[in-house]
Every structure is written in C-alpha cells, then in structure tokens.
Amino acid sequence: MIISALKETKQNENRVAIVPDIAKKLVNDGHEVLIEVDAGEKSFFPNQSYIDAGAKISNSDDILNKTDILLTVNLPSDENLSKLKKQSNIIGLLNPYDNKNKFDKFSEKYLSVFSMELIPRITRAQSMDVLSSQANLSGYRAVINATSLYSKSMAMMMTAAGTVAPAKVFIMGVGVAGLQAIATARRLGAVVSATDVRRAAAEQCESLGASFIMVDDENDAEDESGYAKEMSDEYIEKQRKLIADHVKQQDIIICSALIPGKQAPTLLDDNAVNSMKPGSIIIDMAIERGGNCTLSKSGEIVDVNGISIVGDVSLINGISPDASNLFSKNLYAFLDILIDKETKDLVFEDEIAKDSAIMINGKLSEKFKNLG
Ligand code: NAD
C-alpha cells in the first residue's frame, strides 16, 4: 500500500499528518510512504528525517497520482482533490458537515473518505480520538498563551519584600480541553476554579485541585454520549447570575464550553467582561463556533478597557510538533483496523470504520444522505 501525506494547504496550519516516527512504523509494516517536500517543515520535521525513516520525498502531483491512502490534517484543496487517483482513500479531520459540497467530487472518483471527528468515543477507539488528543494540547496552549499575555505572576511568591498573590484562573466548560487547562494552570501555581453543566465534571475538577461551581438544577445536562445538552434560556440566566460575582475577581478566564453540532453557548456577556479588572485575560477557545464571550473576535485580540480577549482560532499551531505526533499516532491506530495484516488489503467492516466513513467506494454513508 502507498500511504502519503501532503504539505497542508490551509492557511496557518502548521501540523503534518505523518511524522517521521510513524513513517518508520508504516515502512516497517511493509508500506511505501510518500511525503511531499517540506510537508513537515512547519513542525520542525525536516525532509531528511523522513528519508532517515525510510520514506520517500516527492512532489504533490506524483503523490496524488500514486497514493492509495492520503493521510491529511485538513480536507485537501480542490486542486489536489481533482488530481487524486481514482479509488483512493482519504483520512483526516475533514469537517464533513461544512464540506458537504465536496461529496460529489469524492463519489466521482469512487473514493473512500473517513473523517476522524466521527470516530465514536468508545474505549476501543480512544487511541484514535483526534478530538481528545488535539483538545488536550489546545487546553494546555490556551493557558500558556494567557500566561504570556498576563503581566503578573501566576504563582504565589513569598519574598522578603512581601507576598505576590497567585493568579485566579476560571475555566468555563470542563471537557477534554478544560481539564487540561485546569491541570496546566494548577502546575503554574494559579488558584483555579471551573464551571460546567454536567455534574460529572465536578469530581474531575476537584480531583485536579480546582473548585467547582454550577447551577443547582434537578436535571443533569449530560446526554447518553457524555456530551452537554443545549441549556434553556432560564438556565443560562441562572448561570449568568451565579458566576457574576466570581467573574469579577478573576485574572484569567479560559472559555471552552461547546455543545455538539450547535453554536457555542454565550457565557460571558459585555457586562461580565466590563466587571473584570484591567490586565485580565480571556481566551475564547470556542471562537470557531461563535465563542463563549460576546466581545471576542475570530483571529483577533480585542482590548476592552485593558482586558484582553483572545479569539485565537489556531491555538493548536502553537504546539504543532506535539500535535502532529499525537495526530499521526491517532491515524496509525485507525489504519490498524482498516488494513488487514495478512493481505494488506483495506477492510471496512469494523464499526469504527463504518461510523467514521463519509463514503466508502464512492457510496455516501447513510447519515449524510439527507443533509440537503
Ligand atoms: P465538548 O468540547 O463538546 O464541550 C466542552 C465542555 O463544555 C463540556 O464539558 C460541556 O459539558 C461544556 N459545556 C457545554 N455547555 C456549557 C455551558 N452552558 N456552561 C458550561 N459548560 C458547558 O466536550 P469534550 O471535551 O469533547 O468532552 C465531552 C465529554 O466526552 C466529556 O464528558 C468527556 O469526558 C467525554 N469524553 C469521552 C471519551 C471516551 O473515549 N470515552 C473521550 C473524550 C471525551
């Protein structure tokens, strides 16, 4: 099997889908690995590191013409898609609901296309869970970025000249990213608190040393897959009142509240932001889905009376070598269920493969048939 990675064409994307360590594993498994020249450059994997791993460096036309499996971070450009060999396979973070206009192009070429966002979050698929591996690193990076913008100390310091108070950090939304943000802020010495709508989050926060606040509601907001349900306007209003005094005292707020398939919930309105002290920092990790803060703007740092509100859409790029490593390992684990070890043929029978397929051999998966 020829397995390849191209240089990512999406703006500001620093990651690469195959890192040298995984190239080596694929070569050892008996595959040929093709990497586009400079594909790993932005994550500090030089061409030579791939050659040392047994891969070949080539140009995109040659790769698209030959590859059986194209591993990718984002959906390839239209130009690359048009050149891709018929009956090939694409695996990556393909954002299928926003890219449904590309499905016809896939089927014209009888492609099999798998989107890693669709991998079920079951124990057996944990090693393939790109959403978790990338969210984890983004949560870490959000706190590091906030720390570098924050002009005061994160940790408490007791000196002969007096005591420096620790920063107060509030994490809103405690999924994978939020939990890593708590752990990172705690390691830096901050006093950390958090909120979520799922009761299960309370114990997780407290075990990481963060205090937890949430609206006392008789219904739990967690659905059967472990995600949050969309809350009523009444609940959001109660939540806003509950956190109002708390927000005023915070130095750094990391917003990471999301609801699958919906716009991010609004948790910090203009009044809440204006109640904070100058010098405070808000990192809105939910910005790609509209943001948790009414004043955040995509790709910008907004200054409101000395409060910096960061709408960084590519936090992950600040940690791209590690992100590429984990991403590439996730893809390798996925290939393990897709490639028969004896025959080296592709098999699409596993439930994880079926769940994550946009289409198999040019035939659209049931879940995408009635999207309109
Ligand atoms: P996510 O990115 O969809 O959401 C982030 C967080 O925002 C969630 O904790 C959610 O409850 C919270 N949220 C939503 N609305 C909110 C509001 N109004 N106020 C405050 N918080 C709000 O979530 P995720 O990081 O993908 O994780 C979702 C769940 O899946 C978690 O329970 C996680 O532990 C679980 N998970 C399971 C596996 C597995 O393999 N079993 C893997 C990863 C995650």
Coordinates of C-alpha atoms in Angstrom, one line a residue, residues 27 50 53 74 111 152 167 203 239 272 282 308 358:
V27 CA 7.6 1.3 6.3
Y50 CA 11.6 11.3 6.7
A53 CA 12.7 6.9 8.5
N74 CA -7.5 19.1 6.8
L111 CA -13.1 7.4 -3.1
K152 CA 1.5 39.5 36.8
A167 CA -3.4 34.5 39.7
E203 CA -15.5 15.4 40.6
Q239 CA -25.8 30.5 35.4
A272 CA -19.4 40.4 32.7
I282 CA -9.9 36.0 28.4
S308 CA -7.5 41.3 26.5
I358 CA -18.3 9.8 4.9

